[in-house]
Amino acid sequence: MKTGTVAIIGRPNVGKSTLLNAIIGEKISIVSKRPSTTRFKIIGNRTTDNYQILFIDTPGFDEPRTRLDETLVSNIYSAIKETDIILFLIESKGWINKDEEILQSIKKIRNKPVLLGINKIDLMPDYKQILPLIDISNKKFKFSEIMPFSALIKTNVSEIEKAIIKYLPEGEMLLPAEDTTSLSREYEIVEIIREKVFEATYQEVPHSVAVELEDIQKGNKNPDMLVVKANIIVERPNQKKIIIGENGEKIKNIGIKAREELEFFTGQKVYLQLKVQVIEDWRNRPDVYRRFGYTGANIY
Ligand SMILES: Nc1nc2c(ncn2[C@@H]2O[C@H](COP(=O)(O)OP(=O)(O)OP(=O)(O)O)[C@@H](O)[C@H]2O)c(=O)[nH]1
Ligand SMILES: [Mg+2]
């Protein structure tokens, strides 16, 4: 059978995680309108009778500002090195500087097919504009394939899969078909909460946030219920204030949204208890963020 690994790379916010979820058919990687959402190297397993593709979602490629960013960027490089195929995404609005910078790194890759995906075609006022964009892209690099698509409304997503299959090597299955994702349930829970914080805050706050699971237990009175206790970690007291909001309104709303999704995800009733904790400058403290799982090693 054909089997292989594909790294999905691209600048923050181009829709890498949305595409991964669309291909796998369930939400395995969190998505938000804020840039730099993804921190884990999440593997999505797409297996059919004839092929197995393991997709690796990567953090958006950006200029590192903290130690955490450096860790994330090195995770992207290792994903590029480890995989058989590179799927590089840009947006249908066209090439911007950040895309060009990533292309410079791509040019150093040897002997690997690089496929270009042009995402968010649903936002194009005139789809004919795609032809000049494909032309421009062809001139920049010898991409194995160029595929316009929309991850959000799932246009041409199956074309991406078909294109990838052409370049997959022959081999044994790498993972059991039923293991759709590499993230453990604990990390999925943490990520769902983090996504809700991302969506509810803006500017520097989302990037200063980590979520740590403190405890997860069956309910005392109701064993069908899950009691989840989690800490929202921020870097400064003013960020704590922002997340709590006036009269606790903001954290309450984050909690409601997170609980709803956790109930959907676990299929159980959930009691969610959130606390906000300040850990100064945690993004520059590997000993701290290792605790949150942002090291890469523990997510395979
Ligand atoms: N209109 C439109 N929006 C999209 C499409 N794909 C993704 N988005 C939106 O773009 C935003 C970013 O999507 P993500 O999937 O989180 O992007 P990402 O590349 O994983 O971002 P990082 O993890 O921050 O690097 C979200 O608001 C998505 O809903 C698309 O095809 N069309
Ligand atoms: Mg992402």
Short mmCIF file of C-alpha atoms and ligand atoms in Angstrom, two decimals:
data_model
loop_
_atom_site.label_atom_id
_atom_site.label_comp_id
_atom_site.label_asym_id
_atom_site.label_seq_id
_atom_site.Cartn_x
_atom_site.Cartn_y
_atom_site.Cartn_z
CA MET A 1 0.00 0.00 0.00
CA LYS A 2 1.03 3.61 -0.36
CA THR A 3 2.05 5.23 2.90
CA GLY A 4 3.85 8.39 3.85
CA THR A 5 4.03 11.56 5.87
CA VAL A 6 3.14 15.10 4.87
CA ALA A 7 4.16 18.28 6.71
CA ILE A 8 1.63 21.10 6.36
CA ILE A 9 3.60 24.33 6.59
CA GLY A 10 2.88 28.01 6.03
CA ARG A 11 2.67 31.35 7.78
CA PRO A 12 0.35 31.86 10.74
CA ASN A 13 -3.35 31.94 9.93
CA VAL A 14 -3.25 30.54 6.37
CA GLY A 15 -5.51 27.67 7.43
CA LYS A 16 -3.16 24.73 8.04
CA SER A 17 -5.13 23.37 10.99
CA THR A 18 -8.47 23.97 9.27
CA LEU A 19 -7.24 21.92 6.33
CA LEU A 20 -6.03 19.12 8.57
CA ASN A 21 -9.43 18.95 10.28
CA ALA A 22 -11.20 19.00 6.91
CA ILE A 23 -9.13 16.09 5.61
CA ILE A 24 -9.42 13.98 8.76
CA GLY A 25 -13.11 14.80 9.06
CA GLU A 26 -13.00 15.66 12.74
CA LYS A 27 -11.55 18.47 14.77
CA ILE A 28 -8.13 17.34 15.93
CA SER A 29 -6.30 20.66 15.78
CA ILE A 30 -7.62 23.90 17.23
CA VAL A 31 -8.33 26.82 14.94
CA SER A 32 -8.74 30.51 15.59
CA LYS A 33 -8.85 33.82 13.79
CA ARG A 34 -5.77 34.87 15.77
CA PRO A 35 -2.38 34.12 14.23
CA SER A 36 -0.02 31.59 15.84
CA THR A 37 -2.65 29.32 17.31
CA THR A 38 -1.02 25.93 16.81
CA ARG A 39 1.75 24.95 19.19
CA PHE A 40 1.74 21.17 19.08
CA LYS A 41 3.05 19.08 16.25
CA ILE A 42 -0.25 17.32 15.70
CA ILE A 43 -0.46 14.22 13.55
CA GLY A 44 -3.63 13.45 11.65
CA ASN A 45 -4.04 9.97 10.23
CA ARG A 46 -5.95 9.54 7.00
CA THR A 47 -6.20 5.85 6.15
CA THR A 48 -8.22 4.16 3.41
CA ASP A 49 -8.01 0.65 1.93
CA ASN A 50 -5.34 1.79 -0.50
CA TYR A 51 -3.23 4.34 1.28
CA GLN A 52 -2.24 5.92 4.58
CA ILE A 53 -1.22 9.56 4.85
CA LEU A 54 0.04 10.96 8.14
CA PHE A 55 -0.33 14.73 8.12
CA ILE A 56 1.70 16.82 10.51
CA ASP A 57 0.16 20.15 11.44
CA THR A 58 2.86 22.66 12.32
CA PRO A 59 2.90 26.05 14.05
CA GLY A 60 2.80 29.05 11.71
CA PHE A 61 6.26 30.03 10.53
CA ASP A 62 7.14 33.37 12.10
CA GLU A 63 10.06 35.39 13.42
CA PRO A 64 10.86 33.93 16.88
CA ARG A 65 10.40 36.41 19.72
CA THR A 66 10.56 34.09 22.72
CA ARG A 67 12.24 30.83 23.68
CA LEU A 68 8.91 29.13 23.08
CA ASP A 69 8.82 30.51 19.52
CA GLU A 70 12.31 29.09 18.96
CA THR A 71 11.12 25.69 20.12
CA LEU A 72 8.13 25.92 17.81
CA VAL A 73 10.24 26.90 14.82
CA SER A 74 12.63 24.03 15.47
CA ASN A 75 9.57 21.74 15.55
CA ILE A 76 8.64 23.00 12.10
CA TYR A 77 12.11 22.25 10.77
CA SER A 78 12.08 18.78 12.24
CA ALA A 79 8.65 18.17 10.69
CA ILE A 80 10.06 19.25 7.33
CA LYS A 81 13.05 16.96 7.73
CA GLU A 82 11.09 13.92 8.91
CA THR A 83 8.37 13.89 6.30
CA ASP A 84 8.18 12.51 2.75
CA ILE A 85 6.18 15.36 1.26
CA ILE A 86 5.81 19.08 2.00
CA LEU A 87 2.45 20.77 1.63
CA PHE A 88 3.04 24.51 1.66
CA LEU A 89 0.04 26.80 2.01
CA ILE A 90 -0.51 30.40 0.96
CA GLU A 91 -3.72 32.43 0.72
CA SER A 92 -5.64 33.28 -2.44
CA LYS A 93 -4.95 36.99 -1.82
CA GLY A 94 -1.47 36.26 -3.12
CA TRP A 95 2.11 36.03 -1.98
CA ILE A 96 3.28 38.16 0.93
CA ASN A 97 6.76 38.60 2.44
CA LYS A 98 6.26 35.92 5.05
CA ASP A 99 5.44 33.38 2.35
CA GLU A 100 8.56 34.38 0.44
CA GLU A 101 10.66 33.83 3.57
CA ILE A 102 9.29 30.33 3.98
CA LEU A 103 9.94 29.68 0.31
CA GLN A 104 13.62 30.44 0.96
CA SER A 105 13.69 27.59 3.50
CA ILE A 106 11.80 25.35 1.09
CA LYS A 107 14.40 25.94 -1.58
CA LYS A 108 16.94 24.25 0.68
CA ILE A 109 14.92 21.03 0.80
CA ARG A 110 16.36 18.37 -1.46
CA ASN A 111 14.63 15.45 -3.13
CA LYS A 112 11.20 15.98 -1.66
CA PRO A 113 8.04 16.86 -3.52
CA VAL A 114 6.74 20.29 -2.48
CA LEU A 115 3.06 20.85 -3.19
CA LEU A 116 1.57 24.32 -3.05
CA GLY A 117 -1.96 24.79 -1.73
CA ILE A 118 -3.70 28.12 -2.33
CA ASN A 119 -6.30 28.38 0.43
CA LYS A 120 -9.36 30.56 1.07
CA ILE A 121 -10.54 30.66 -2.54
CA ASP A 122 -14.04 31.25 -1.12
CA LEU A 123 -12.87 34.81 -0.35
CA MET A 124 -11.91 35.59 -3.95
CA PRO A 125 -14.19 38.17 -5.54
CA ASP A 126 -13.32 36.73 -8.94
CA TYR A 127 -12.14 33.14 -9.24
CA LYS A 128 -10.49 33.91 -12.59
CA GLN A 129 -7.78 35.68 -10.60
CA ILE A 130 -6.51 32.25 -9.64
CA LEU A 131 -4.86 31.76 -13.03
CA PRO A 132 -2.38 34.66 -12.75
CA LEU A 133 -1.65 33.58 -9.17
CA ILE A 134 -0.84 30.04 -10.33
CA ASP A 135 1.41 31.56 -13.01
CA ILE A 136 3.27 33.71 -10.50
CA SER A 137 3.68 30.73 -8.18
CA ASN A 138 5.04 28.55 -10.99
CA LYS A 139 7.69 31.14 -11.69
CA LYS A 140 8.81 31.25 -8.07
CA PHE A 141 9.53 27.55 -7.63
CA LYS A 142 9.14 24.20 -9.28
CA PHE A 143 6.20 23.03 -7.19
CA SER A 144 5.14 19.45 -7.90
CA GLU A 145 1.49 20.54 -7.87
CA ILE A 146 -0.42 23.77 -7.36
CA MET A 147 -3.89 23.35 -5.89
CA PRO A 148 -6.42 26.09 -5.15
CA PHE A 149 -8.87 25.10 -2.42
CA SER A 150 -10.94 26.23 0.52
CA ALA A 151 -10.39 24.42 3.81
CA LEU A 152 -13.35 26.20 5.41
CA ILE A 153 -16.04 25.29 2.90
CA LYS A 154 -14.18 22.13 1.82
CA THR A 155 -13.82 22.97 -1.85
CA ASN A 156 -11.18 20.85 -3.64
CA VAL A 157 -9.94 19.34 -0.38
CA SER A 158 -10.23 15.88 -1.90
CA GLU A 159 -8.10 17.10 -4.84
CA ILE A 160 -5.30 17.79 -2.39
CA GLU A 161 -5.50 14.25 -1.12
CA LYS A 162 -5.49 12.88 -4.68
CA ALA A 163 -2.44 14.94 -5.55
CA ILE A 164 -0.57 13.74 -2.46
CA ILE A 165 -1.25 10.09 -3.25
CA LYS A 166 0.70 10.47 -6.49
CA TYR A 167 3.86 11.18 -4.50
CA LEU A 168 3.43 8.68 -1.66
CA PRO A 169 6.05 5.94 -1.42
CA GLU A 170 5.11 2.26 -1.15
CA GLY A 171 5.39 0.87 2.36
CA GLU A 172 3.81 -0.68 5.42
CA MET A 173 1.13 1.09 7.46
CA LEU A 174 2.74 3.45 9.94
CA LEU A 175 -0.14 3.69 12.42
CA PRO A 176 -3.32 1.70 13.10
CA ALA A 177 -6.14 3.16 11.02
CA GLU A 178 -8.26 3.95 14.08
CA ASP A 179 -5.63 6.21 15.69
CA THR A 180 -6.86 9.35 13.98
CA THR A 181 -4.66 11.72 15.97
CA SER A 182 -1.49 11.76 18.04
CA LEU A 183 -2.82 14.01 20.78
CA SER A 184 -3.90 12.30 23.98
CA ARG A 185 -7.31 13.03 25.43
CA GLU A 186 -5.75 15.22 28.15
CA TYR A 187 -4.09 17.43 25.54
CA GLU A 188 -7.24 17.60 23.46
CA ILE A 189 -9.07 18.91 26.52
CA VAL A 190 -6.38 21.49 27.18
CA GLU A 191 -6.43 22.58 23.55
CA ILE A 192 -10.20 23.04 23.46
CA ILE A 193 -9.95 25.38 26.45
CA ARG A 194 -7.01 27.26 24.92
CA GLU A 195 -8.94 27.76 21.69
CA LYS A 196 -11.78 29.44 23.58
CA VAL A 197 -9.32 31.77 25.33
CA PHE A 198 -7.76 32.63 21.96
CA GLU A 199 -11.11 33.48 20.45
CA ALA A 200 -12.15 35.61 23.43
CA THR A 201 -8.98 37.72 23.69
CA TYR A 202 -6.77 39.66 21.32
CA GLN A 203 -3.47 41.51 20.82
CA GLU A 204 -0.73 40.04 23.02
CA VAL A 205 -3.03 38.14 25.37
CA PRO A 206 -3.65 34.95 23.34
CA HIS A 207 0.04 34.37 22.82
CA SER A 208 0.76 34.79 26.50
CA VAL A 209 -1.71 32.04 27.34
CA ALA A 210 -1.11 28.40 28.10
CA VAL A 211 -3.56 25.95 29.60
CA GLU A 212 -2.57 23.31 32.09
CA LEU A 213 -4.81 20.47 33.17
CA GLU A 214 -4.82 20.22 36.94
CA ASP A 215 -7.17 17.34 37.45
CA ILE A 216 -9.75 15.26 35.65
CA GLN A 217 -12.09 12.98 37.56
CA LYS A 218 -15.47 11.31 37.55
CA GLY A 219 -18.15 13.22 39.40
CA ASN A 220 -18.66 12.26 43.05
CA LYS A 221 -22.41 12.00 42.89
CA ASN A 222 -22.71 11.40 39.18
CA PRO A 223 -20.02 9.06 37.81
CA ASP A 224 -21.15 9.82 34.24
CA MET A 225 -20.01 13.36 34.75
CA LEU A 226 -16.45 14.57 34.17
CA VAL A 227 -14.98 17.10 36.56
CA VAL A 228 -12.23 19.02 34.77
CA LYS A 229 -9.99 21.46 36.62
CA ALA A 230 -7.66 23.56 34.49
CA ASN A 231 -5.39 26.54 34.93
CA ILE A 232 -5.18 29.30 32.39
CA ILE A 233 -1.61 30.56 32.62
CA VAL A 234 -0.75 34.14 31.65
CA GLU A 235 2.41 36.20 31.92
CA ARG A 236 1.27 39.36 33.66
CA PRO A 237 -1.32 40.44 36.24
CA ASN A 238 -3.04 42.77 33.74
CA GLN A 239 -3.57 39.80 31.41
CA LYS A 240 -5.18 37.90 34.27
CA LYS A 241 -7.54 40.82 34.73
CA ILE A 242 -8.41 40.83 31.03
CA ILE A 243 -9.21 37.13 31.03
CA ILE A 244 -11.34 37.34 34.15
CA GLY A 245 -13.13 40.40 32.78
CA GLU A 246 -15.53 42.73 34.51
CA ASN A 247 -17.34 40.84 37.29
CA GLY A 248 -15.85 37.63 35.94
CA GLU A 249 -17.93 37.88 32.75
CA LYS A 250 -15.16 36.95 30.34
CA ILE A 251 -13.92 33.84 32.11
CA LYS A 252 -17.51 32.78 32.58
CA ASN A 253 -18.12 32.95 28.83
CA ILE A 254 -14.87 31.16 28.05
CA GLY A 255 -15.96 28.46 30.50
CA ILE A 256 -19.40 28.08 28.93
CA LYS A 257 -18.00 27.75 25.40
CA ALA A 258 -15.27 25.34 26.51
CA ARG A 259 -17.70 23.21 28.50
CA GLU A 260 -20.08 22.92 25.54
CA GLU A 261 -17.31 21.69 23.29
CA LEU A 262 -15.83 19.40 25.94
CA GLU A 263 -19.23 17.78 26.36
CA PHE A 264 -19.46 17.24 22.63
CA PHE A 265 -15.92 15.89 22.52
CA THR A 266 -16.21 13.52 25.48
CA GLY A 267 -19.87 12.65 25.06
CA GLN A 268 -20.28 13.26 28.79
CA LYS A 269 -21.62 15.96 31.05
CA VAL A 270 -18.74 18.18 32.09
CA TYR A 271 -18.20 20.34 35.12
CA LEU A 272 -15.40 22.73 34.26
CA GLN A 273 -13.49 24.69 36.84
CA LEU A 274 -11.10 27.32 35.48
CA LYS A 275 -8.51 29.32 37.38
CA VAL A 276 -6.19 32.01 36.07
CA GLN A 277 -2.60 31.98 37.22
CA VAL A 278 0.30 34.36 36.47
CA ILE A 279 3.69 32.85 35.69
CA GLU A 280 5.99 35.73 34.76
CA ASP A 281 7.62 35.38 31.36
CA TRP A 282 6.80 31.67 31.04
CA ARG A 283 7.41 31.70 27.27
CA ASN A 284 11.09 32.24 27.96
CA ARG A 285 11.26 29.44 30.53
CA PRO A 286 11.63 26.01 28.92
CA ASP A 287 11.39 24.33 32.33
CA VAL A 288 7.90 25.81 32.65
CA TYR A 289 6.56 25.36 29.15
CA ARG A 290 7.88 21.81 29.00
CA ARG A 291 5.24 21.15 31.65
CA PHE A 292 2.60 22.32 29.18
CA GLY A 293 3.88 19.87 26.57
CA TYR A 294 5.41 22.40 24.17
CA THR A 295 8.61 20.50 23.61
CA GLY A 296 7.65 18.29 20.73
CA ALA A 297 9.01 15.10 22.20
CA ASN A 298 5.96 13.98 24.15
CA ILE A 299 3.40 14.39 21.43
CA TYR A 300 4.32 11.46 19.24
N1 LIG B 1 -12.72 32.23 4.53
C1 LIG B 1 -11.91 31.23 4.86
N2 LIG B 1 -11.34 31.20 6.07
C2 LIG B 1 -10.52 30.17 6.36
C3 LIG B 1 -10.26 29.12 5.44
N3 LIG B 1 -9.40 28.25 6.03
C4 LIG B 1 -9.16 28.74 7.27
N4 LIG B 1 -9.83 29.88 7.48
C5 LIG B 1 -9.84 30.72 8.69
O1 LIG B 1 -8.54 31.23 8.90
C6 LIG B 1 -8.28 31.36 10.31
C7 LIG B 1 -7.00 30.63 10.65
O2 LIG B 1 -7.18 29.24 10.45
P1 LIG B 1 -6.21 28.18 11.14
O3 LIG B 1 -6.56 26.86 10.57
O4 LIG B 1 -6.19 28.34 12.61
O5 LIG B 1 -4.81 28.67 10.53
P2 LIG B 1 -3.36 28.08 10.83
O6 LIG B 1 -2.60 28.18 9.55
O7 LIG B 1 -3.45 26.73 11.43
O8 LIG B 1 -2.80 29.15 11.86
P3 LIG B 1 -1.63 28.99 12.97
O9 LIG B 1 -1.89 27.75 13.76
O10 LIG B 1 -1.82 30.23 13.76
O11 LIG B 1 -0.34 28.98 12.22
C8 LIG B 1 -9.50 30.78 11.02
O12 LIG B 1 -10.33 31.85 11.38
C9 LIG B 1 -10.15 29.92 9.94
O13 LIG B 1 -11.55 29.78 10.10
C10 LIG B 1 -10.90 29.18 4.15
O14 LIG B 1 -10.76 28.32 3.28
N5 LIG B 1 -11.70 30.26 3.92
MG MG B 2 -2.81 26.04 13.21
#
